[in-house]
Short mmCIF file of C-alpha atoms in Angstrom, two decimals:
data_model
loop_
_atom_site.label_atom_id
_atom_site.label_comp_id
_atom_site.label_asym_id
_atom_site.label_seq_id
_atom_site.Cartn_x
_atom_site.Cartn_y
_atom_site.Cartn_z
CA UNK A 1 130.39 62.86 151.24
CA UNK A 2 133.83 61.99 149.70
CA UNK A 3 134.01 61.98 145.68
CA UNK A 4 135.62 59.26 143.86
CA UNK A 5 137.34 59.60 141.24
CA UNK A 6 138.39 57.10 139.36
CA UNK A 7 140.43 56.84 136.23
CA UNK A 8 141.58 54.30 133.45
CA UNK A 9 143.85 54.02 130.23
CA UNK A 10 142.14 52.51 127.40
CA UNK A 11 142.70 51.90 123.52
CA UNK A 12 140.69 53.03 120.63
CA UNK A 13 138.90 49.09 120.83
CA UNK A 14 138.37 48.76 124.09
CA UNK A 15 141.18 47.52 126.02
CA UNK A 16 142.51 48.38 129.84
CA UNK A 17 144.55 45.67 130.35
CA UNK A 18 148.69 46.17 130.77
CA UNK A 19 148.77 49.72 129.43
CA UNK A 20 152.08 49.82 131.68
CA UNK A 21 153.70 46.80 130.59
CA UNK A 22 153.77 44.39 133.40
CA UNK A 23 154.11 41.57 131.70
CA UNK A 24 149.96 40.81 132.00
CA UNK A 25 149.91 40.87 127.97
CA UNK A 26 152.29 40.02 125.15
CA UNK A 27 150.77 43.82 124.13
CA UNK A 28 151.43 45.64 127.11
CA UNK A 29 152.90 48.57 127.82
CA UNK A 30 150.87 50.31 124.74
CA UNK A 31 150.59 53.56 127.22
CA UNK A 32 154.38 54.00 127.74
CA UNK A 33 155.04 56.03 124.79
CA UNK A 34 152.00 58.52 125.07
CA UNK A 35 152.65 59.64 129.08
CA UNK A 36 154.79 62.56 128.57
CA UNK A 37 156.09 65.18 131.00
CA UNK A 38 152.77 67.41 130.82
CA UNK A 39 150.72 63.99 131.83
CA UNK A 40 152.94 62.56 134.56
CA UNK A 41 152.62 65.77 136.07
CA UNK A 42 148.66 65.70 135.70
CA UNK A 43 148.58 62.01 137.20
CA UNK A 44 151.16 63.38 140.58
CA UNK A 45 148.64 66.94 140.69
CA UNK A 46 145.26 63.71 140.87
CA UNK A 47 147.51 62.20 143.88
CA UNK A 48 148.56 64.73 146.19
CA UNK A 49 144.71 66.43 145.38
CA UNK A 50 143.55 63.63 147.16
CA UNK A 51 143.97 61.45 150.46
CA UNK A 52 143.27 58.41 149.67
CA UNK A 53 143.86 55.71 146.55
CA UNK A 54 141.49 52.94 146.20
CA UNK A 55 142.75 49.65 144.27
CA UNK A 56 141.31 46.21 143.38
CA UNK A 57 143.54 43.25 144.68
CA UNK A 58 145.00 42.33 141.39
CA UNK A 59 145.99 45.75 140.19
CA UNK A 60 147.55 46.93 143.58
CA UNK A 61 149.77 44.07 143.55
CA UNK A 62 151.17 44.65 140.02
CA UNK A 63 151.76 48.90 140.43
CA UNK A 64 153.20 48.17 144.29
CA UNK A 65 155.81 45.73 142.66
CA UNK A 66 156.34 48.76 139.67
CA UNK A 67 156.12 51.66 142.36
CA UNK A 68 157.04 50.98 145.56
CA UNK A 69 160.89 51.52 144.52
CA UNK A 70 160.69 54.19 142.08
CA UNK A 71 161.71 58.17 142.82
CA UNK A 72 160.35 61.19 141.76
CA UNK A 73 157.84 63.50 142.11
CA UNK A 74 155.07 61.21 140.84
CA UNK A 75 156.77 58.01 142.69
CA UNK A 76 156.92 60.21 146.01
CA UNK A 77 153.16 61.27 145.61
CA UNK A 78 152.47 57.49 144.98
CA UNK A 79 154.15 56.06 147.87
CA UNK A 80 153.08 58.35 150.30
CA UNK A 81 149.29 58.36 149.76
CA UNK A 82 147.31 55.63 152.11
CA UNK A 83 146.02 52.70 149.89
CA UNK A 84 142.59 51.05 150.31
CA UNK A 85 142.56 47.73 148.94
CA UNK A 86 139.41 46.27 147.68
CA UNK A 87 139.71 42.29 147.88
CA UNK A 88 138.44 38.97 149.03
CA UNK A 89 141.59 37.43 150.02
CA UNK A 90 143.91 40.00 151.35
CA UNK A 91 144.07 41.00 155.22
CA UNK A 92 144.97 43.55 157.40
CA UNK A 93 147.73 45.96 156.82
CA UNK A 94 149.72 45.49 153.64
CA UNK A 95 153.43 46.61 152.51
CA UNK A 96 153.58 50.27 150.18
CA UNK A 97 151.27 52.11 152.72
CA UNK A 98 148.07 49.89 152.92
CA UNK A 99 145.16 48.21 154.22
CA UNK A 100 142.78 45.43 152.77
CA UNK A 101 139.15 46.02 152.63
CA UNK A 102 136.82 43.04 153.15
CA UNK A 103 133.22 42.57 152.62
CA UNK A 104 131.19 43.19 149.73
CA UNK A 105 133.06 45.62 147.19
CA UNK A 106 129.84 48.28 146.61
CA UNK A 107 128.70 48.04 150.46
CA UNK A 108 132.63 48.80 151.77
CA UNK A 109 133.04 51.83 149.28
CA UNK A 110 130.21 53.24 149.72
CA UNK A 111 130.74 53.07 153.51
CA UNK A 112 134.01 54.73 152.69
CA UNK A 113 132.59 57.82 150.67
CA UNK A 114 131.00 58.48 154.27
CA UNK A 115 133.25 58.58 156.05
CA UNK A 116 135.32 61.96 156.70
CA UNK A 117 138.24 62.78 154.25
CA UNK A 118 138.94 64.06 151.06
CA UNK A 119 138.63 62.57 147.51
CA UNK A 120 139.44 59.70 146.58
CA UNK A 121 141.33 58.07 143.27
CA UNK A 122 141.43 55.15 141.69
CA UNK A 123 143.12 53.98 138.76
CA UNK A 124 142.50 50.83 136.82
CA UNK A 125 141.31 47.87 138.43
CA UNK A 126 138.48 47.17 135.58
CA UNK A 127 136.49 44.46 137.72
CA UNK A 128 136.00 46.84 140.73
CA UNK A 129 135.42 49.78 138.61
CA UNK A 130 132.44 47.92 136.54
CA UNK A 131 130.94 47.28 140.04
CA UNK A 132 131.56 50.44 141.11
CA UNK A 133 129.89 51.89 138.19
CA UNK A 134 126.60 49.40 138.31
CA UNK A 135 126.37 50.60 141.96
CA UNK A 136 126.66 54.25 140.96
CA UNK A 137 129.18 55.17 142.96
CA UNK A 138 131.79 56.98 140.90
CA UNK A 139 131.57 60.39 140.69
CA UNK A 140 133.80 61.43 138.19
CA UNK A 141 135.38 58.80 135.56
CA UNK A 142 138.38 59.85 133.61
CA UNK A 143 139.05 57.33 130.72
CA UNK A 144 142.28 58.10 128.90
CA UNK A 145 142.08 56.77 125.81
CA UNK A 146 145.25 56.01 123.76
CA UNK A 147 145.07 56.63 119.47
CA UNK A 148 146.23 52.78 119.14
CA UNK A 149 144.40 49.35 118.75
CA UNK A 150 145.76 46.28 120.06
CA UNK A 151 143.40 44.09 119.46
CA UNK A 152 143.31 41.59 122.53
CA UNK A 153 143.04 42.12 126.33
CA UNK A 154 140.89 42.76 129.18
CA UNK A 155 138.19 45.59 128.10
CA UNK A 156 136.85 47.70 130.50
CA UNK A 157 133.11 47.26 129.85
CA UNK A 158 133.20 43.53 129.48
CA UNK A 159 130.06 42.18 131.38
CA UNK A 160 128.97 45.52 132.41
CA UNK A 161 125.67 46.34 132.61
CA UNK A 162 123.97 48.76 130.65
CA UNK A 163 124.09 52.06 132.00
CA UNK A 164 124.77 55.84 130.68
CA UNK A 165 127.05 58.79 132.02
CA UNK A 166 126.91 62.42 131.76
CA UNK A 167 129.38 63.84 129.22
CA UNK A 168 131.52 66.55 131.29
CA UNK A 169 134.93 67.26 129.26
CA UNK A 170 136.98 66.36 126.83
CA UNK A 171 140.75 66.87 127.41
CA UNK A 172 143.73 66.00 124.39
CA UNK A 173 146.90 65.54 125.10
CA UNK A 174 149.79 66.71 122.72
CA UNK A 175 150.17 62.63 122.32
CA UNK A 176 147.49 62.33 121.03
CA UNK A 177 145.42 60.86 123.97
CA UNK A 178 142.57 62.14 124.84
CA UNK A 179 140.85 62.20 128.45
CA UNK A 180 137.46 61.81 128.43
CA UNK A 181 135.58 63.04 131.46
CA UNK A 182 132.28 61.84 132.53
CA UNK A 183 130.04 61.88 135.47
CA UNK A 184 126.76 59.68 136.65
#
């Protein structure tokens, strides 16, 4: 079976959404000054250790628009690696090295863990990751989470239900960040 791995940014209160600035928030971009060398080189390692990177509709249209035309090591990784995209209104093959999933988000993923490959990653995309994580399919969750409080956006656990993890790591950054590891 294929692990997934899925990871997100996330404040000190809560919140996932914009951490790139992409114009989602009046806030965003609150991760910018916190990804130094050391993790930009952790993120392109996550790629290329994996074959495939899973995305909700919304998120892979706002980091295809930021990536797709970028260079460098981590731009190169991110380019090149097939993208599964989880949606309800997207079809067939898509620009940036992708394909739309249909059907029911849990039922297609799951499908896809058994299917033959290597691990797959996933960053962001809250909504899909909440559903992922009621389903139990997320084997490893990596939650970034930035020393900074912004006070208003989209929060990761937001209408989740309630649920536990296994504690597995904890990982700081010279920034400050520290990435939180945890497991089902």
């Amino acid at each position: 079976m294929r692990k997934l791995i899925a990871g997100a940014f996330v404040t000190l209160d809560g919140v996932v959404q914009d951490p790139g600035g992409f114009s989602e928030t009046e806030r965003g971009g609150w991760a910018l000054d916190y990804f130094d060398d050391t993790s930009r080189q952790r993120a392109t390692d996550a790629l290329l250790a994996s074959d495939t990177f899973l995305l909700g509709r919304a998120t892979f249209e706002i980091i295809e628009k930021a990536w797709s035309r970028n260079t460098g090591p981590y731009a190169e990784a991110m380019n090149h690696i097939p993208k599964l995209i989880v949606t309800r209104t997207l079809r067939g093959p898509l620009p940036w090295n992708a394909i739309a999933l249909t059907g029911e988000a849990a039922q297609t993923v799951a499908e896809l863990k058994q299917e033959p490959g290597g691990d797959i990653v996933m960053y962001g995309s809250s909504t899909l990751m909440r559903t992922l994580l009621q389903h139990n399919l997320i084997d490893e969750l990596n939650l970034g989470v930035h020393p900074l409080v912004v006070g208003e956006g989209k929060r990761l656990f937001d209408s989740a239900l309630p649920g536990s993890l296994r504690f597995v790591a904890a990982t700081p950054s010279a920034t400050g960040v520290v990435t939180l590891t945890y497991a089902p």
